[in-house]
PDB file of C-alpha atoms in Angstrom:
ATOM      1  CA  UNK A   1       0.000   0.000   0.000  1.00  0.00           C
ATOM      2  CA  UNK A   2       1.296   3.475  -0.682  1.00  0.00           C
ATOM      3  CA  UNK A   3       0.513   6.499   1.260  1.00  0.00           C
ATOM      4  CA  UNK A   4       0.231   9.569   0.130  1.00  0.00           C
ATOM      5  CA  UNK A   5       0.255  13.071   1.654  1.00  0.00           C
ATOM      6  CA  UNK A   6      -3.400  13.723   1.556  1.00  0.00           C
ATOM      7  CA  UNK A   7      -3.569  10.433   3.509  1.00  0.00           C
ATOM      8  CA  UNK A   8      -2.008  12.002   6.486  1.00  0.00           C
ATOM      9  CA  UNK A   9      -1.920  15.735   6.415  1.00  0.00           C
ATOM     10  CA  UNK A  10      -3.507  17.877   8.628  1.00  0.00           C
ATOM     11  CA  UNK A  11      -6.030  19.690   6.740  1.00  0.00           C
ATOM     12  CA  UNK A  12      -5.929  23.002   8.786  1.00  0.00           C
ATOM     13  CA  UNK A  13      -3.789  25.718   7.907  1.00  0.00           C
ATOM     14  CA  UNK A  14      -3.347  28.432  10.138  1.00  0.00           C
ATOM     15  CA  UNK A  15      -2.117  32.448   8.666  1.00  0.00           C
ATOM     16  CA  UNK A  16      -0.963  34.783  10.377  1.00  0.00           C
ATOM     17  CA  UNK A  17      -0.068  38.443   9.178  1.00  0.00           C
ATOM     18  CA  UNK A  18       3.602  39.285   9.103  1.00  0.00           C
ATOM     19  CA  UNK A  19       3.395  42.630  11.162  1.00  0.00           C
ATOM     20  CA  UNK A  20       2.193  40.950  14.479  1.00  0.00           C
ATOM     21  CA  UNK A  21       4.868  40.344  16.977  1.00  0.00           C
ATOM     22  CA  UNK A  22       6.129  36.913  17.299  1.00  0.00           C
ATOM     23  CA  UNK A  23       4.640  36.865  20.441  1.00  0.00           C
ATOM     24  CA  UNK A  24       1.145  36.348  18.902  1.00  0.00           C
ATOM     25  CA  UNK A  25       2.011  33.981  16.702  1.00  0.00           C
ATOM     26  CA  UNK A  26       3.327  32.128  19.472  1.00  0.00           C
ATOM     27  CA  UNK A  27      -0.543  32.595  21.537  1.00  0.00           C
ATOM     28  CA  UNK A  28      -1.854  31.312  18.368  1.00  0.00           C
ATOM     29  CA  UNK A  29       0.233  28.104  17.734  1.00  0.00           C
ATOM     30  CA  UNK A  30      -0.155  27.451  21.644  1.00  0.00           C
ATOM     31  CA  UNK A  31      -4.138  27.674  21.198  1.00  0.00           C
ATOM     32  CA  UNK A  32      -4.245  25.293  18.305  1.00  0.00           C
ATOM     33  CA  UNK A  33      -1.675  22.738  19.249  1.00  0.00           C
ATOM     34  CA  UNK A  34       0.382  23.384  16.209  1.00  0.00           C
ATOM     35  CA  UNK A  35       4.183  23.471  15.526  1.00  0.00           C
ATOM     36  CA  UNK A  36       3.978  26.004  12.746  1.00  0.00           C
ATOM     37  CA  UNK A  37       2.007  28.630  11.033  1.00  0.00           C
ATOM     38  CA  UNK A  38       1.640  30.223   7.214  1.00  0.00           C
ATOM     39  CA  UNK A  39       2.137  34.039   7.232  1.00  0.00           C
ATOM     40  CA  UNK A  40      -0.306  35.349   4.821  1.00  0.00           C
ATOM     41  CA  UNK A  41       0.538  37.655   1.900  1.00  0.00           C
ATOM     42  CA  UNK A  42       0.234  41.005   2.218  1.00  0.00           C
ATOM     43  CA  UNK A  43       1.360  44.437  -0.428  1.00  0.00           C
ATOM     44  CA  UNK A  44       4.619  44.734   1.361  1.00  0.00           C
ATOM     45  CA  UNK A  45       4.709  40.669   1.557  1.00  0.00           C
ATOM     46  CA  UNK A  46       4.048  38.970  -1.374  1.00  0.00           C
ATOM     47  CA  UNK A  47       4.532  35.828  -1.038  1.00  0.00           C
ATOM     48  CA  UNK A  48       3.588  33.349   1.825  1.00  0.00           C
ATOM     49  CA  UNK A  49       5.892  32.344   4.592  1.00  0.00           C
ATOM     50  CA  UNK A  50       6.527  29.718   7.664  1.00  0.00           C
ATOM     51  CA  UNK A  51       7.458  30.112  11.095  1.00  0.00           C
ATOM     52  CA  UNK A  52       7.927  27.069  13.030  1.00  0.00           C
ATOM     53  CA  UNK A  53       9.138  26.295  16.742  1.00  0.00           C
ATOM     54  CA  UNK A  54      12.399  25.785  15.387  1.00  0.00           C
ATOM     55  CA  UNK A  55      12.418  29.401  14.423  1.00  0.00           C
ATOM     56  CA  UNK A  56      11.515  30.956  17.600  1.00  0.00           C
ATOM     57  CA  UNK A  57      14.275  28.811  19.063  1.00  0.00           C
ATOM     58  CA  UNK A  58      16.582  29.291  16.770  1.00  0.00           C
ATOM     59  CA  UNK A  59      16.181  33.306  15.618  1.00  0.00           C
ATOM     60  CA  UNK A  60      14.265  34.274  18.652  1.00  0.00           C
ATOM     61  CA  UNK A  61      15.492  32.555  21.635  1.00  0.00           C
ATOM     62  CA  UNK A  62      19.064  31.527  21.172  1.00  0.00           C
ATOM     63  CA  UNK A  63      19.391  34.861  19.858  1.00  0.00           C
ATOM     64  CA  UNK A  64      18.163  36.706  23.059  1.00  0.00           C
ATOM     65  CA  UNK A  65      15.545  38.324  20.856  1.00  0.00           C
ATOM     66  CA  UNK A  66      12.437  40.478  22.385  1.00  0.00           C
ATOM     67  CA  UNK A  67       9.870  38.667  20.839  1.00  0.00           C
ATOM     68  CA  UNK A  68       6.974  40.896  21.648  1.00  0.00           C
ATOM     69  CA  UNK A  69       9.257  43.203  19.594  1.00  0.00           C
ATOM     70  CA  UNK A  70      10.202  41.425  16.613  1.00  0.00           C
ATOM     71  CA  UNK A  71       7.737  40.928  14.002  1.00  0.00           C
ATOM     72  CA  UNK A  72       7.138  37.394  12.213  1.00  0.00           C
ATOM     73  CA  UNK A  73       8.339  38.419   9.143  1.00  0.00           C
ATOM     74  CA  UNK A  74      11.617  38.937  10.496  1.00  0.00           C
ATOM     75  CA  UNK A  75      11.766  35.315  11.278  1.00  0.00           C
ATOM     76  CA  UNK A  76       9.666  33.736   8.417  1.00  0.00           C
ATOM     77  CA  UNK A  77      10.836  31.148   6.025  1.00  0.00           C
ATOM     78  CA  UNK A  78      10.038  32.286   2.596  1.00  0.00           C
ATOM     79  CA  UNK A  79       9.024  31.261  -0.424  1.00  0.00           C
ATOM     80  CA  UNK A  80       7.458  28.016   0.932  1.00  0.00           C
ATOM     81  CA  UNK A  81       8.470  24.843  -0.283  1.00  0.00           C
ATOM     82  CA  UNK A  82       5.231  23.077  -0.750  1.00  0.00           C
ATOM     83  CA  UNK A  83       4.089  19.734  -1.844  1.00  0.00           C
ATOM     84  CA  UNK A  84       1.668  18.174  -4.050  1.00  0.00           C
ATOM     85  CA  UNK A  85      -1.541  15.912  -1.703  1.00  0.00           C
ATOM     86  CA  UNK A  86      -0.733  13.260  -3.756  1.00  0.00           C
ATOM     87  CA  UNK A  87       2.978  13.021  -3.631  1.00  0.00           C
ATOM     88  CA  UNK A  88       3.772   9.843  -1.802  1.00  0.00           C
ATOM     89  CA  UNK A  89       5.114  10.239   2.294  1.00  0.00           C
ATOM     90  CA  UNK A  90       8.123   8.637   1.151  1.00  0.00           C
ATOM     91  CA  UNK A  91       8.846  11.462  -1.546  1.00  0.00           C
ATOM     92  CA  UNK A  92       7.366  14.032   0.883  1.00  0.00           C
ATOM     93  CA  UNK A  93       9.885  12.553   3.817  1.00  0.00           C
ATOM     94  CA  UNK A  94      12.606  12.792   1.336  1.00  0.00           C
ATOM     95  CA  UNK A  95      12.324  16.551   0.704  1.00  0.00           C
ATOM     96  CA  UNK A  96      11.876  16.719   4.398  1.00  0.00           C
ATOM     97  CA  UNK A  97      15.282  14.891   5.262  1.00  0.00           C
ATOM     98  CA  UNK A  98      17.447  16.731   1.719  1.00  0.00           C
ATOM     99  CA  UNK A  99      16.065  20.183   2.963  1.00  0.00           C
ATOM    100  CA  UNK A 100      16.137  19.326   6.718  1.00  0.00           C
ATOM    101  CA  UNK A 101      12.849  20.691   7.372  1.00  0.00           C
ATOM    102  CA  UNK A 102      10.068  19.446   9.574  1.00  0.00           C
ATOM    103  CA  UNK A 103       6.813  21.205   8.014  1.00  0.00           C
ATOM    104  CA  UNK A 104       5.311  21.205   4.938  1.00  0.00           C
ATOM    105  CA  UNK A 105       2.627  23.292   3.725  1.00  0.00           C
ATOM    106  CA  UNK A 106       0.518  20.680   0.977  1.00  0.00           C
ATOM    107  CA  UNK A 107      -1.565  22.342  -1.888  1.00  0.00           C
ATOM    108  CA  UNK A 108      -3.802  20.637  -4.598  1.00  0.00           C
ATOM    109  CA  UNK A 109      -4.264  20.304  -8.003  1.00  0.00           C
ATOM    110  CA  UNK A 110      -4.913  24.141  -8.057  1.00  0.00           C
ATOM    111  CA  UNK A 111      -2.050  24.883  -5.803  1.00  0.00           C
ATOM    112  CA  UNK A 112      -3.955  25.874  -3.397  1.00  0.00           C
ATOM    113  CA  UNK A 113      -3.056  25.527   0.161  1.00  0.00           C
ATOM    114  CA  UNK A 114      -5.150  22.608   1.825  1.00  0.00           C
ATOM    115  CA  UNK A 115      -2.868  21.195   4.627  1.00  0.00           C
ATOM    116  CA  UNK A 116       0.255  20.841   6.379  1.00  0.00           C
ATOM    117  CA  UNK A 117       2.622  17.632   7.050  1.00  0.00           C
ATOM    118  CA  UNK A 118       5.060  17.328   9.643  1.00  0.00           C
ATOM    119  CA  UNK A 119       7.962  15.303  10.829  1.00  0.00           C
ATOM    120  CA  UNK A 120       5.432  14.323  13.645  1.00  0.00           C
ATOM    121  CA  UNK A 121       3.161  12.990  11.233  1.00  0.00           C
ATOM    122  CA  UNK A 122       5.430  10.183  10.359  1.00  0.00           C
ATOM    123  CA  UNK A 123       5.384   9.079  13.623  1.00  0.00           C
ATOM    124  CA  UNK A 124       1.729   8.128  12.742  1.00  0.00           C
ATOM    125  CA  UNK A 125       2.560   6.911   9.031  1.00  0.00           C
ATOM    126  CA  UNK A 126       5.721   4.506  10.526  1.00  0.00           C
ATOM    127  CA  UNK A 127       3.211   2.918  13.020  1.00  0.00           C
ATOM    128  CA  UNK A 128       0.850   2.524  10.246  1.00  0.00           C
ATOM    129  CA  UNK A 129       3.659   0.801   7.826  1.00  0.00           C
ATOM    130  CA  UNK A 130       4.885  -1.363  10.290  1.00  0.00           C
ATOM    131  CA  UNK A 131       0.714  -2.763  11.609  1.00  0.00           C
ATOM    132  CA  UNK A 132       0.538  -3.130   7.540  1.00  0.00           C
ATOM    133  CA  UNK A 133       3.206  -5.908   7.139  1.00  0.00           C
ATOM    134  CA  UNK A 134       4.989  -3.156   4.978  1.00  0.00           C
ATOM    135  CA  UNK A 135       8.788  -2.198   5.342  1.00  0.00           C
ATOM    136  CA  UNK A 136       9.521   0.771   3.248  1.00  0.00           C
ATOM    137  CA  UNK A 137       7.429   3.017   1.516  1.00  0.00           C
ATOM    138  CA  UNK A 138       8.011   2.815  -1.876  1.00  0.00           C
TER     139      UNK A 138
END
């Protein structure tokens, strides 16, 4: 059996604008349980961005940063990587492991943004594999 993205994504996607402090991106990913969050495109930001925990610890905290100060587009990832629904996991965990990322925003046949994937997720996907009888994902 192959599994594919759509299989195991999380279908919400969370935006937040660029121009709010990290700080409330950080009350918003601690409301909804997340790990990341898209910041939405604006005139001065035209394309779409991440911020992840990794960024908060890495550009925020380890860097002794006020982050009711700095804004989340002075963090942000962008552009997004993104991936297709119905790319396979094993593709998708291959772009994870050559880019060393954790997140993946997931659009569809439109490219529009539908989801997100994370590292976590395959957590989920390996239990799955192994219950299956199956040893790799092909």
């Amino acid at each position: 059996m192959q599994f594919t993205v759509r299989d195991w994504m999380m279908d919400l996607v969370v935006f937040v604008d660029p121009d709010i402090p990290v700080t409330d991106a950080l009350a918003t990913m601690r409301r909804r349980y997340i790990h990341s969050v898209i910041v939405n495109k604006t005139d001065k930001n035209p394309e779409y961005g991440i911020v992840t925990t990794t960024d908060i610890c890495d550009k925020v905290v380890a860097l002794d940063q006020d982050p009711g100060k700095t804004k989340v587009r002075e963090i942000m990832t962008s552009p997004l990587i993104m991936i297709n629904a119905d790319m396979t996991v094993a593709e998708c965990a291959r772009i994870m492991k050559e880019r060393k990322i954790h997140h993946l925003p997931v659009v569809d046949e439109h490219n529009v943004l539908i989801g997100m994937i994370s590292a976590t997720d395959f957590l989920v996907v390996a239990e799955a594999m192994g219950r299956s009888g199956e040893r790799a994902l092909r």
